[in-house]
mmCIF file of C-alpha atoms in Angstrom:
data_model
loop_
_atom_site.group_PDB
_atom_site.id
_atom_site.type_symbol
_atom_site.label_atom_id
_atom_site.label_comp_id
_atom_site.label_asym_id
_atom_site.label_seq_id
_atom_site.Cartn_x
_atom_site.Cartn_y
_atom_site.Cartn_z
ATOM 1 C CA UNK A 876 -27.702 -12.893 -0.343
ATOM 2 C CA UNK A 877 -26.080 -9.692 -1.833
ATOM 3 C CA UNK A 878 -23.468 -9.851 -4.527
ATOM 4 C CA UNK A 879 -21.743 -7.636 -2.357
ATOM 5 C CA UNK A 880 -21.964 -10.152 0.430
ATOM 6 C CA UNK A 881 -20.566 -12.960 -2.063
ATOM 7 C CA UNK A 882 -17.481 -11.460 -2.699
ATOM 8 C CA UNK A 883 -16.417 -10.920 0.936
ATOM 9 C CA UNK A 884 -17.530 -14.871 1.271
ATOM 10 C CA UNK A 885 -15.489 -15.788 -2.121
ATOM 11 C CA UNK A 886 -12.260 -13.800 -0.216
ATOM 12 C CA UNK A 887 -13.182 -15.468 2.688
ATOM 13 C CA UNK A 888 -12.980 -19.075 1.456
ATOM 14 C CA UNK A 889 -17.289 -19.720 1.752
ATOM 15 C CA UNK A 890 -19.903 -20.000 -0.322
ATOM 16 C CA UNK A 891 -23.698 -19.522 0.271
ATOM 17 C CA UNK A 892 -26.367 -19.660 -2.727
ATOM 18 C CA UNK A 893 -29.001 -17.514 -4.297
ATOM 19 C CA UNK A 894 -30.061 -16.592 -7.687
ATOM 20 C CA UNK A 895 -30.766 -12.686 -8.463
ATOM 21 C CA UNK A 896 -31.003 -10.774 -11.644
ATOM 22 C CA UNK A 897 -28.142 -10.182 -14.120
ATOM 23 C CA UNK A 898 -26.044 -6.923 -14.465
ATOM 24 C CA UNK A 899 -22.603 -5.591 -14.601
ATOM 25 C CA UNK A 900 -19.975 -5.642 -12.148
ATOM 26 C CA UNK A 901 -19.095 -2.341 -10.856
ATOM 27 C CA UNK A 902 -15.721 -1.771 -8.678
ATOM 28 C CA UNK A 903 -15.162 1.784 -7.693
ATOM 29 C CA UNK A 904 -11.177 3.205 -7.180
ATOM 30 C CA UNK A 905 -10.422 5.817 -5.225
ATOM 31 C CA UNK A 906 -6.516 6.925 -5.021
ATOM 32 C CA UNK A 907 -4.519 10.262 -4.548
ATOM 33 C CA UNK A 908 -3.444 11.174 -8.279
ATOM 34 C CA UNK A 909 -3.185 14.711 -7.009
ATOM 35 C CA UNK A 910 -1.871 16.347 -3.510
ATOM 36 C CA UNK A 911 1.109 15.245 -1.247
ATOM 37 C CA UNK A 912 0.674 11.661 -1.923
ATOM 38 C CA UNK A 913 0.392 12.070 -5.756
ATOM 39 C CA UNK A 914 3.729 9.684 -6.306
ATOM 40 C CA UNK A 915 1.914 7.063 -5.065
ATOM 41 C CA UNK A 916 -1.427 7.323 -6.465
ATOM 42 C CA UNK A 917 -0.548 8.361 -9.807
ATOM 43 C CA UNK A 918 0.544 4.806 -10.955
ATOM 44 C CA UNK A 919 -2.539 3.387 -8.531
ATOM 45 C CA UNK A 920 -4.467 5.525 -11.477
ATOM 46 C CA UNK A 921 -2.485 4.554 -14.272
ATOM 47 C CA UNK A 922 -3.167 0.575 -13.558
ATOM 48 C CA UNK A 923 -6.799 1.150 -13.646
ATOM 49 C CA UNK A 924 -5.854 0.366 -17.143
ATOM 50 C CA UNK A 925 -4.984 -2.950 -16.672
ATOM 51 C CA UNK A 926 -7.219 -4.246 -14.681
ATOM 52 C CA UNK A 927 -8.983 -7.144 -16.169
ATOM 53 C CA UNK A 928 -12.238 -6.145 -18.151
ATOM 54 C CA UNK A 929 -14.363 -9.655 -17.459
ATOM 55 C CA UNK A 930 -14.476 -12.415 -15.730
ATOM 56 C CA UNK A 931 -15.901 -15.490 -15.999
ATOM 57 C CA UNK A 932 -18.146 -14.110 -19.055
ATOM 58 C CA UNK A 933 -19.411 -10.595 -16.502
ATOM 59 C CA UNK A 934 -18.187 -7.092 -17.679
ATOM 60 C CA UNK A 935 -16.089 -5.253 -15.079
ATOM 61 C CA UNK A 936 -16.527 -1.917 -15.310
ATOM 62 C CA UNK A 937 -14.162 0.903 -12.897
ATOM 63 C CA UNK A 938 -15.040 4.287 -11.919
ATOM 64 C CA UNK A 939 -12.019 6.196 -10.830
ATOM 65 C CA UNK A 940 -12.508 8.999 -8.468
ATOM 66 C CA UNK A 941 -9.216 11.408 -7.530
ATOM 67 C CA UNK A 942 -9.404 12.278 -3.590
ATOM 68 C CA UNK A 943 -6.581 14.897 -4.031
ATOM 69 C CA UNK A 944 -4.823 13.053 -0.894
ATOM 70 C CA UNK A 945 -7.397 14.809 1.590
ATOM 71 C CA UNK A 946 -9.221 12.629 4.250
ATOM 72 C CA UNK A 947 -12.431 14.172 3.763
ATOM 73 C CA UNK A 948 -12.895 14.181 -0.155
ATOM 74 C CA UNK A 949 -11.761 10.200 0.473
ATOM 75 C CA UNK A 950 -14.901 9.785 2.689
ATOM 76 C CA UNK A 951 -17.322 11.449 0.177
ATOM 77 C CA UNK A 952 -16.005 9.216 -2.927
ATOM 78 C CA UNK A 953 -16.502 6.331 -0.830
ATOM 79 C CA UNK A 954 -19.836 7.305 -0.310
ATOM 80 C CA UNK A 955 -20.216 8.321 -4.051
ATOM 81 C CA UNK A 956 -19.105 4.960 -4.926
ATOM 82 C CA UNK A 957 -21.289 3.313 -2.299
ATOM 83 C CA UNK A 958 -24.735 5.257 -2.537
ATOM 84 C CA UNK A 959 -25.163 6.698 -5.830
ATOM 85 C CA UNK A 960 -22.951 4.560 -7.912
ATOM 86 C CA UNK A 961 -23.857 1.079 -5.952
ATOM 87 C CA UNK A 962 -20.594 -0.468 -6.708
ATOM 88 C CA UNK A 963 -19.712 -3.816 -5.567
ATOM 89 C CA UNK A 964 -16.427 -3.396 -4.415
ATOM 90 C CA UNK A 965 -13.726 -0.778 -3.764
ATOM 91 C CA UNK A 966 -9.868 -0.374 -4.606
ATOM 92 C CA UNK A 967 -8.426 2.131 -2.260
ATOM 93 C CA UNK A 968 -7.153 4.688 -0.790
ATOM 94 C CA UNK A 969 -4.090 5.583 -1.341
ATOM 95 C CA UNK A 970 -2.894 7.023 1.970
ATOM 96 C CA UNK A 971 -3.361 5.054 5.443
ATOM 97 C CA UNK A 972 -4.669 7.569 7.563
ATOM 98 C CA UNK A 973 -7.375 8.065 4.441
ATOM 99 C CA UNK A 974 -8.003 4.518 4.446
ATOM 100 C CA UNK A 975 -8.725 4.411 8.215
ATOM 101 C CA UNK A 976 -11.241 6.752 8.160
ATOM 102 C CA UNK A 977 -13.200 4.991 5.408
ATOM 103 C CA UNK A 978 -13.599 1.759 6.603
ATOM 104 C CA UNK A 979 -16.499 1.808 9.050
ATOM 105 C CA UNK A 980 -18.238 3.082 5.214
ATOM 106 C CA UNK A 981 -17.433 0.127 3.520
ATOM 107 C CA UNK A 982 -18.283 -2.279 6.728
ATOM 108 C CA UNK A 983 -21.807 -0.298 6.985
ATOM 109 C CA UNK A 984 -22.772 -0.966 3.375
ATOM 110 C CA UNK A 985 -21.344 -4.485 2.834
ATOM 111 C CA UNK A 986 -18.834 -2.899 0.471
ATOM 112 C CA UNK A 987 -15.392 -5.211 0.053
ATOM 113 C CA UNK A 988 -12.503 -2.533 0.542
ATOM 114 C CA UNK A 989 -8.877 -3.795 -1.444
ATOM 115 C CA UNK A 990 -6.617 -1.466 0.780
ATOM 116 C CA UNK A 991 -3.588 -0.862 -1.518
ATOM 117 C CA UNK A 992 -2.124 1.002 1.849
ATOM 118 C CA UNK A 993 0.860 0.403 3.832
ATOM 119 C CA UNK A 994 -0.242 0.392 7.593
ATOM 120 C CA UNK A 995 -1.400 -3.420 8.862
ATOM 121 C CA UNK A 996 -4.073 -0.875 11.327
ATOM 122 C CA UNK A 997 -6.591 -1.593 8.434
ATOM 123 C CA UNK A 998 -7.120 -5.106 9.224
ATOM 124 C CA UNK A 999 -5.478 -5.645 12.701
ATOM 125 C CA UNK A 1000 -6.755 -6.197 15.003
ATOM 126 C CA UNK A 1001 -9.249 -7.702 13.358
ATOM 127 C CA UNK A 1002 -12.856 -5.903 14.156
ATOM 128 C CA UNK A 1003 -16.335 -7.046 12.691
ATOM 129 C CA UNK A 1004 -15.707 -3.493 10.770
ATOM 130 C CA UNK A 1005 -12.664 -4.898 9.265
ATOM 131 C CA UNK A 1006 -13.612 -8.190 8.047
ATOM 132 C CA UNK A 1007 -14.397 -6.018 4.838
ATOM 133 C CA UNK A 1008 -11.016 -4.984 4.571
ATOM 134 C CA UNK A 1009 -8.643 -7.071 2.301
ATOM 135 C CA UNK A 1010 -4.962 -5.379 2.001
ATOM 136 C CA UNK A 1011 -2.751 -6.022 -0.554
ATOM 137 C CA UNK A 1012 0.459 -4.121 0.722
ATOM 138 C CA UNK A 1013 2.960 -5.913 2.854
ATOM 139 C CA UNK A 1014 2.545 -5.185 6.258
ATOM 140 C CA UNK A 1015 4.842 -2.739 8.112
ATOM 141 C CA UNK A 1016 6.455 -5.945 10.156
ATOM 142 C CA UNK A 1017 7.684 -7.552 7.243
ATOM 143 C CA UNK A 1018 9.268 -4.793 5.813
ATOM 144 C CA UNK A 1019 10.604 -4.009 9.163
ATOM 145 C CA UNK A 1020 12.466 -7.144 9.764
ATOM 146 C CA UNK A 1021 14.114 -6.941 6.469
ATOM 147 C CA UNK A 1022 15.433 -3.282 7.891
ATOM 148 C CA UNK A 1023 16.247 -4.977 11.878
ATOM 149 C CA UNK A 1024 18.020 -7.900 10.470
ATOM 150 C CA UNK A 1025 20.504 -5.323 8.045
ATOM 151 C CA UNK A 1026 20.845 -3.320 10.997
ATOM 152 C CA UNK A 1027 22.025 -5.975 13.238
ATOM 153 C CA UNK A 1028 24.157 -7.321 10.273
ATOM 154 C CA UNK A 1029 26.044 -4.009 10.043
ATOM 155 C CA UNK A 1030 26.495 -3.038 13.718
ATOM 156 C CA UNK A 1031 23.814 -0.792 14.364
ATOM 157 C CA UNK A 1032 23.483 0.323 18.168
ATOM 158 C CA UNK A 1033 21.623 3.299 18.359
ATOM 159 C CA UNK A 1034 18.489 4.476 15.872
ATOM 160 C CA UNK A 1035 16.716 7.592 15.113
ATOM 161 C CA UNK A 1036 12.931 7.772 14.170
ATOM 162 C CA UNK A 1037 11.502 10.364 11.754
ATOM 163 C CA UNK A 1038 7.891 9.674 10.422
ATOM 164 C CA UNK A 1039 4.949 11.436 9.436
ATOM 165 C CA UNK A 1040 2.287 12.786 12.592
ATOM 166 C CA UNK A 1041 -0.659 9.908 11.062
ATOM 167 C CA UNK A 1042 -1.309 6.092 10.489
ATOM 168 C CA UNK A 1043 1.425 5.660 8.521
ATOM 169 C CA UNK A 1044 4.555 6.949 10.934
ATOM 170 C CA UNK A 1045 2.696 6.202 13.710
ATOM 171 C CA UNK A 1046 2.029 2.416 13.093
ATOM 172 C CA UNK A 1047 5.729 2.060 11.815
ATOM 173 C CA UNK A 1048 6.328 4.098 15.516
ATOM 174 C CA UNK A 1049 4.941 1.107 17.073
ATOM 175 C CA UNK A 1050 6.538 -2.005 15.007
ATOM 176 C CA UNK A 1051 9.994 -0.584 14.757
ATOM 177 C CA UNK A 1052 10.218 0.368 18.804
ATOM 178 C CA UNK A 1053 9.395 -3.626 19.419
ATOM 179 C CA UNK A 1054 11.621 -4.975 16.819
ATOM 180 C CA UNK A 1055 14.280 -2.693 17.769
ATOM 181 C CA UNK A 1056 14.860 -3.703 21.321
ATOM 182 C CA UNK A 1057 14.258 -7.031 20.375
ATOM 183 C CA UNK A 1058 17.611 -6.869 18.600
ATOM 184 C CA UNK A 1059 19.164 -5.000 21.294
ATOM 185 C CA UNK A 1060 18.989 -2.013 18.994
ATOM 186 C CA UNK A 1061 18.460 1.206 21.431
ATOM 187 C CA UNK A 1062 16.051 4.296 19.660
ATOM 188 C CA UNK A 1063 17.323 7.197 20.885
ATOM 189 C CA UNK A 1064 15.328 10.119 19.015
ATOM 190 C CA UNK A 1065 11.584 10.181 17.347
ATOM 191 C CA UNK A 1066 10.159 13.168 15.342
ATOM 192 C CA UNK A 1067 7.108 13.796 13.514
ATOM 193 C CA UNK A 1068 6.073 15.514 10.677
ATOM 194 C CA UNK A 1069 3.120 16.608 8.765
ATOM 195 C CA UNK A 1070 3.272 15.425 5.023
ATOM 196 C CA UNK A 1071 1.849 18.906 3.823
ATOM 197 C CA UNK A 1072 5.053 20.684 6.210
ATOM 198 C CA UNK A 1073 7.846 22.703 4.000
ATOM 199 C CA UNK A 1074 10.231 22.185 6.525
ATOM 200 C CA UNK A 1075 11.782 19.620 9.072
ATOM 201 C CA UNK A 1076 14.702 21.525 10.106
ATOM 202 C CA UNK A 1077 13.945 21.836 13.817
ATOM 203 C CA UNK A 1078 13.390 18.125 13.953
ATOM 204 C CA UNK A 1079 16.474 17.171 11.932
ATOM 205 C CA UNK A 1080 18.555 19.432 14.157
ATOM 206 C CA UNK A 1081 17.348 16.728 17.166
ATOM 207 C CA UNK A 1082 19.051 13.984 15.511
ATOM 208 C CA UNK A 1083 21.718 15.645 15.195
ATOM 209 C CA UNK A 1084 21.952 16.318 18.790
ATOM 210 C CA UNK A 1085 21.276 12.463 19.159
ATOM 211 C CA UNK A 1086 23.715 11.475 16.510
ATOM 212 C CA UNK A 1087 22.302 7.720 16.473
ATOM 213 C CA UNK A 1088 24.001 5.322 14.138
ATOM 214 C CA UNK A 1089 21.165 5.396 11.801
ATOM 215 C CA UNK A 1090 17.895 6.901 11.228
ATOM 216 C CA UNK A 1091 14.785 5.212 9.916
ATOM 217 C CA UNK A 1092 12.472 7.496 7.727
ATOM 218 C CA UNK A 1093 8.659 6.505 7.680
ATOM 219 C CA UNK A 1094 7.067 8.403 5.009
ATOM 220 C CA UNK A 1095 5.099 7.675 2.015
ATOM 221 C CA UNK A 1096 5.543 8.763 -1.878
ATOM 222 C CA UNK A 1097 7.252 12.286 -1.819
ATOM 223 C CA UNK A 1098 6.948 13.345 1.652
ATOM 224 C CA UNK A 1099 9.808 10.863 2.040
ATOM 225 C CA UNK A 1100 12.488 12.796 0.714
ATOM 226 C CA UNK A 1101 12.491 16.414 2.453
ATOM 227 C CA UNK A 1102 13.628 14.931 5.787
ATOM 228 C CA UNK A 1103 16.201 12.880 4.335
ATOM 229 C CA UNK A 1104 17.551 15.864 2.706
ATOM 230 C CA UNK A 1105 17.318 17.989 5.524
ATOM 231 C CA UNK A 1106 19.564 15.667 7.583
ATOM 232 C CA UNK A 1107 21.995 15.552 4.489
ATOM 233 C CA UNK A 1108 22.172 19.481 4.281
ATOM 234 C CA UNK A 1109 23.056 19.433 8.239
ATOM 235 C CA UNK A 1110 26.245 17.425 7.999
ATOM 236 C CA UNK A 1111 24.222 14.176 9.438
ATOM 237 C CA UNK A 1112 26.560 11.256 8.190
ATOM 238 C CA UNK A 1113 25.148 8.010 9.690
ATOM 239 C CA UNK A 1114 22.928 5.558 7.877
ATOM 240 C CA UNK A 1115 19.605 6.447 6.521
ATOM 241 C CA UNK A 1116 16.710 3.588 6.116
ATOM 242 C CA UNK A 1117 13.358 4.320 4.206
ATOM 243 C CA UNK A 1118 10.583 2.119 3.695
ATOM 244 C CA UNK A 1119 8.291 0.861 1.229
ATOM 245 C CA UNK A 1120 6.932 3.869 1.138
ATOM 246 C CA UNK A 1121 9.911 5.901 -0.914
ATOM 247 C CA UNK A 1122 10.409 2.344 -3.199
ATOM 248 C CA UNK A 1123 9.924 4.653 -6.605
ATOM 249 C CA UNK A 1124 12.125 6.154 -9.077
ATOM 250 C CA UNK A 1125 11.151 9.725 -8.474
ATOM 251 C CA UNK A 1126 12.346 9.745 -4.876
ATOM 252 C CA UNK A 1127 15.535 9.620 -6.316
ATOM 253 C CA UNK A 1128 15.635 11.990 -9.178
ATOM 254 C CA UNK A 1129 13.703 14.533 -6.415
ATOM 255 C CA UNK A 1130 16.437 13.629 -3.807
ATOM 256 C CA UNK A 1131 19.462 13.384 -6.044
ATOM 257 C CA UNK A 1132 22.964 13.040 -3.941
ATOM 258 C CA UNK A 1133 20.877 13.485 -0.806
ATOM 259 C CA UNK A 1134 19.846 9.888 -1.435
ATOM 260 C CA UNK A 1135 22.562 7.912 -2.440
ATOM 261 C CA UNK A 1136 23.505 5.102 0.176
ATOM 262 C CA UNK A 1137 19.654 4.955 1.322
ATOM 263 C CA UNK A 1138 18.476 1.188 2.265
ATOM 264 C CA UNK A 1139 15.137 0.319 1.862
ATOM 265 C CA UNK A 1140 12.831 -2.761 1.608
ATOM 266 C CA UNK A 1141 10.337 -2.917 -0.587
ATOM 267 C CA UNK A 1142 8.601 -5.839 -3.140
ATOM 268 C CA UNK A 1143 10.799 -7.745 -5.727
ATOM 269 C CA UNK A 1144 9.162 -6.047 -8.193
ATOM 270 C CA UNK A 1145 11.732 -3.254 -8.013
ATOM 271 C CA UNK A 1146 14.645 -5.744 -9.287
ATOM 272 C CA UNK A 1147 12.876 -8.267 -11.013
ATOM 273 C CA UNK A 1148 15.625 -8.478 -13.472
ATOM 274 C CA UNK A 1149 17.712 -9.893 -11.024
ATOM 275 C CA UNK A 1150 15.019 -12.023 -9.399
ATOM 276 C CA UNK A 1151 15.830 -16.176 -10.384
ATOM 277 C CA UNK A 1152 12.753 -17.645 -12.749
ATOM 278 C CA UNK A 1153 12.542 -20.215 -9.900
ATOM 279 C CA UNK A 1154 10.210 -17.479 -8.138
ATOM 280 C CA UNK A 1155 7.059 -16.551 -9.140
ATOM 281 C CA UNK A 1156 7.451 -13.612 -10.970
ATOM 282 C CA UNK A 1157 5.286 -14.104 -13.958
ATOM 283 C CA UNK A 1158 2.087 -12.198 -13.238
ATOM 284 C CA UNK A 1159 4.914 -9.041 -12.284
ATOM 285 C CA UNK A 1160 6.961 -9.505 -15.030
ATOM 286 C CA UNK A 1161 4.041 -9.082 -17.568
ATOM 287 C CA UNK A 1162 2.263 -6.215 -15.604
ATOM 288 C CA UNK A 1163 5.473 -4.099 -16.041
ATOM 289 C CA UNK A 1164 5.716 -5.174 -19.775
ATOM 290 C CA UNK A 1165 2.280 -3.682 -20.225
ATOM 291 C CA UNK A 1166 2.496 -0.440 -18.023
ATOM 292 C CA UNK A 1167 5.407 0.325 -19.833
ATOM 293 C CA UNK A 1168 3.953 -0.221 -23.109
ATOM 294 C CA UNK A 1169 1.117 1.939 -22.091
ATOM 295 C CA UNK A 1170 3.241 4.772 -20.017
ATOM 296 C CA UNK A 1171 6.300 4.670 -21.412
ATOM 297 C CA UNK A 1172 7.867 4.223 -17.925
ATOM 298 C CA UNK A 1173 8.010 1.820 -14.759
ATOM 299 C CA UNK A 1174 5.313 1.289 -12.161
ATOM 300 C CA UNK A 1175 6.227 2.331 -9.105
ATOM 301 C CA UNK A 1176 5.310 -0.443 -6.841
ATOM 302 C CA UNK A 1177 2.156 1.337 -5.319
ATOM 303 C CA UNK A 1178 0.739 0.458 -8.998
ATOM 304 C CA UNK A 1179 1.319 -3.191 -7.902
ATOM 305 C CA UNK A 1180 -0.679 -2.891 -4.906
ATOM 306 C CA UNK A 1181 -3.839 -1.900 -7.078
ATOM 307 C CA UNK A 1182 -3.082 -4.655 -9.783
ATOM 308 C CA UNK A 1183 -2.919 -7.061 -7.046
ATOM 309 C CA UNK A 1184 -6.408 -5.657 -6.037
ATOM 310 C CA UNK A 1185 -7.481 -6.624 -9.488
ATOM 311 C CA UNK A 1186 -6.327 -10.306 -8.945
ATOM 312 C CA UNK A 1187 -7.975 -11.055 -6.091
ATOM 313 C CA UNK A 1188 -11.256 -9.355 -6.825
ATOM 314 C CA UNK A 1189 -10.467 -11.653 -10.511
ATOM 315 C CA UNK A 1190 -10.022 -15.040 -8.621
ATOM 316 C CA UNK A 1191 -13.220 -14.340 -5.988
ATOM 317 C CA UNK A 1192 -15.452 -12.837 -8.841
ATOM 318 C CA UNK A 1193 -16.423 -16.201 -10.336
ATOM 319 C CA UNK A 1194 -17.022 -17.945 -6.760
ATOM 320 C CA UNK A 1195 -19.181 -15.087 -5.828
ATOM 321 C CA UNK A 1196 -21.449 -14.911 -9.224
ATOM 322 C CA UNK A 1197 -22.214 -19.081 -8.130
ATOM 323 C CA UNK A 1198 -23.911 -17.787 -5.111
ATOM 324 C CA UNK A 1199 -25.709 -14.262 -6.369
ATOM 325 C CA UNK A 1200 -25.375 -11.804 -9.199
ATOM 326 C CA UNK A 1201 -24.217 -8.492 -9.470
ATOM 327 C CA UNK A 1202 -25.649 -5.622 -7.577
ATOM 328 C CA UNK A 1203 -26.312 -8.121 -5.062
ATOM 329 C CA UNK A 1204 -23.149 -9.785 -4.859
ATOM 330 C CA UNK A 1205 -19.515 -9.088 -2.725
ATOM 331 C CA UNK A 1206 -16.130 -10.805 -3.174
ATOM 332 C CA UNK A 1207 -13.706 -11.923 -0.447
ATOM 333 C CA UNK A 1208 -9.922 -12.953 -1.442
ATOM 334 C CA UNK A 1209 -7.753 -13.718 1.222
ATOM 335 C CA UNK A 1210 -6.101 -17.030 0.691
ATOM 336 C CA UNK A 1211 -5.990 -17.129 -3.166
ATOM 337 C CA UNK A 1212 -2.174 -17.860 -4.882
ATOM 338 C CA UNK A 1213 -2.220 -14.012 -6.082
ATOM 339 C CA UNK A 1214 -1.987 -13.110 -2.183
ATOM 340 C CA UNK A 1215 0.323 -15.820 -1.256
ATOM 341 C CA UNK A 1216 2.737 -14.835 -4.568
ATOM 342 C CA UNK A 1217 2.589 -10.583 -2.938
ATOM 343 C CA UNK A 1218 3.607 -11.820 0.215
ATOM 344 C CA UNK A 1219 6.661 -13.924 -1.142
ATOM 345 C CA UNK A 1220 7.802 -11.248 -3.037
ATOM 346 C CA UNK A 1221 8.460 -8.716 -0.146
ATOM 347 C CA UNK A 1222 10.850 -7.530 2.482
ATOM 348 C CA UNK A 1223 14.034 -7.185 0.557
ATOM 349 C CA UNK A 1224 16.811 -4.752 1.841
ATOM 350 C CA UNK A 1225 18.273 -2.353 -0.839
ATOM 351 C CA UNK A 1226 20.882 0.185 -1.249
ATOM 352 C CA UNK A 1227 20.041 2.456 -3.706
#
């Protein structure tokens, strides 16, 4: 069997044996350090870093490719990666709707994909395709029901939707419009955006017409902030929600005043100063010690989602190397205590 194939087995809780030649592991990451999702993939570059360097006695070695947040420059690094480099696994995308159109890639070669990406569309439904698909973000439900449950809480009736016109708004489109008449909550607007757009003003002006109690903002990294704004500069004075995709410290310095009051749910690593040593925050607490000592700032939490990636691929590395070697070999994570620790620490209202 392949090495490549190992790896999705190891992830997957099986084992098969072979014995193959000897040689090091290889793990390509692709993220958006550049382009309209640059606040998110810059710290998914910056962890590279930190990713472990062996394991169990094998060299890791990571070749980082910049997509510049475009769909098609994410499908030719994946086939960079896949074809010339032969990796044996792959961290990323950054973006959903990049991460989408990658995936049939990675299923076609036997390549494990670690989807640091916020929309559950890259593993559900599940799809033979997918079954090489291992995310490590929370899914937009769970982040969602944090948001509901606040809403409820606080007496929200009515609710606006703005998100971005791909995966990303669209998926949260879909959870939020369940979960919100669930709770009896009633959606009154939705309007979409392109992330690239320099202005929302027509679609703010809708809500405003509406005038719900609160609006919900889907958007990742800094497209999150211009519509938020907008409906600040319009005299829009109900309740605004964002989601784990604006959970970084630049969305506020970029949205200033416009974002005070803004709740949000997002991973415990954003407060895990206030988090109890009764959780497990251990592996967090010591990745921020060392991105700090190496950046001289935070990780945003998108960082997270790639570290993470380096856990599992660190727990299913030595199962896979028992059953072939690398170039051959593929790892599969998806019950190890890394994942079940990133799910516990999620979906967590806050008002920033």
């Amino acid at each position: 069997m392949s090495f490549k194939k190992a790896i999705l087995a190891s992830l997957m809780g099986t084992s098969m044996l072979s014995g193959l030649a000897m040689a090091d592991i290889k793990i390509g990451v692709v993220a958006s350090s550049t382009g309209p999702v640059a606040l998110v993939g810059i710290p998914q570059k910056n962890t590279v870093a930190l990713l472990p360097k062996s394991v169990a006695g094998e060299k890791i070695s990571y070749i980082f490719l910049d997509d510049s947040s475009d769909p098609t420059a994410t499908v030719k690094a994946f086939k960079k990666l896949i074809d010339e480099e032969k990796v044996d696994a792959i961290i990323g995308p950054s973006g959903s709707g990049n991460a989408m159109g990658v995936i049939q890639f990675a299923a076609e070669s036997g390549t494990p994909m670690l989807a640091p990406v916020g929309t559950a569309a890259v593993v559900l439904p599940m799809t033979e395709q997918k079954k090489w698909v291992f995310k490590t973000t929370q899914n937009d439900d769970l982040i969602a029901s944090a948001l509901v449950e606040q809403m409820k809480t606080t007496g929200v009736k009515t609710l606006g939707l703005f998100g971005t016109s791909d995966t990303f708004g669209e998926n949260w489109s879909k959870v939020m419009t369940k979960m919100a008449a669930d709770a009896g909550i009633k959606i009154v607007a939705k309007e979409y955006f392109k992330r690239q757009d320099t202005s929302v003003t027509g679609q703010s002006l809708k809500f405003l017409i509406s005038n719900p109690d609160a609006v919900l903002i889907a958007a990742p990294g800094s497209s999150s902030v211009m519509p938020q704004v907008t409906l600040k500069e319009q005299g829009y004075s109900g309740t605004i929600y964002q989601t784990h995709g604006a959970a970084l410290d630049p969305f506020l310095r970029l949205g200033g005043k416009s974002v005070e009051g803004t709740i949000l749910a997002a991973s415990l690593m954003l407060v895990l100063d206030e988090v109890p040593d009764s959780e497990p925050k251990k592996i967090a607490t010591k990745y921020v010690a060392d991105y700090k000592e190496l950046y001289g700032e935070a990780p945003a939490t998108f960082g997270g989602n790639v570290f993470d990636a380096g856990l599992l691929l660190t727990n299913a590395i030595p199962t896979a190397l028992k059953s072939a070697k690398p170039e051959y070999t593929r790892v599969s994570c998806r019950s190890s205590k890394y994942a079940r620790e990133h799910k516990r620490n999620a979906g967590y209202p806050r008002r920033l």
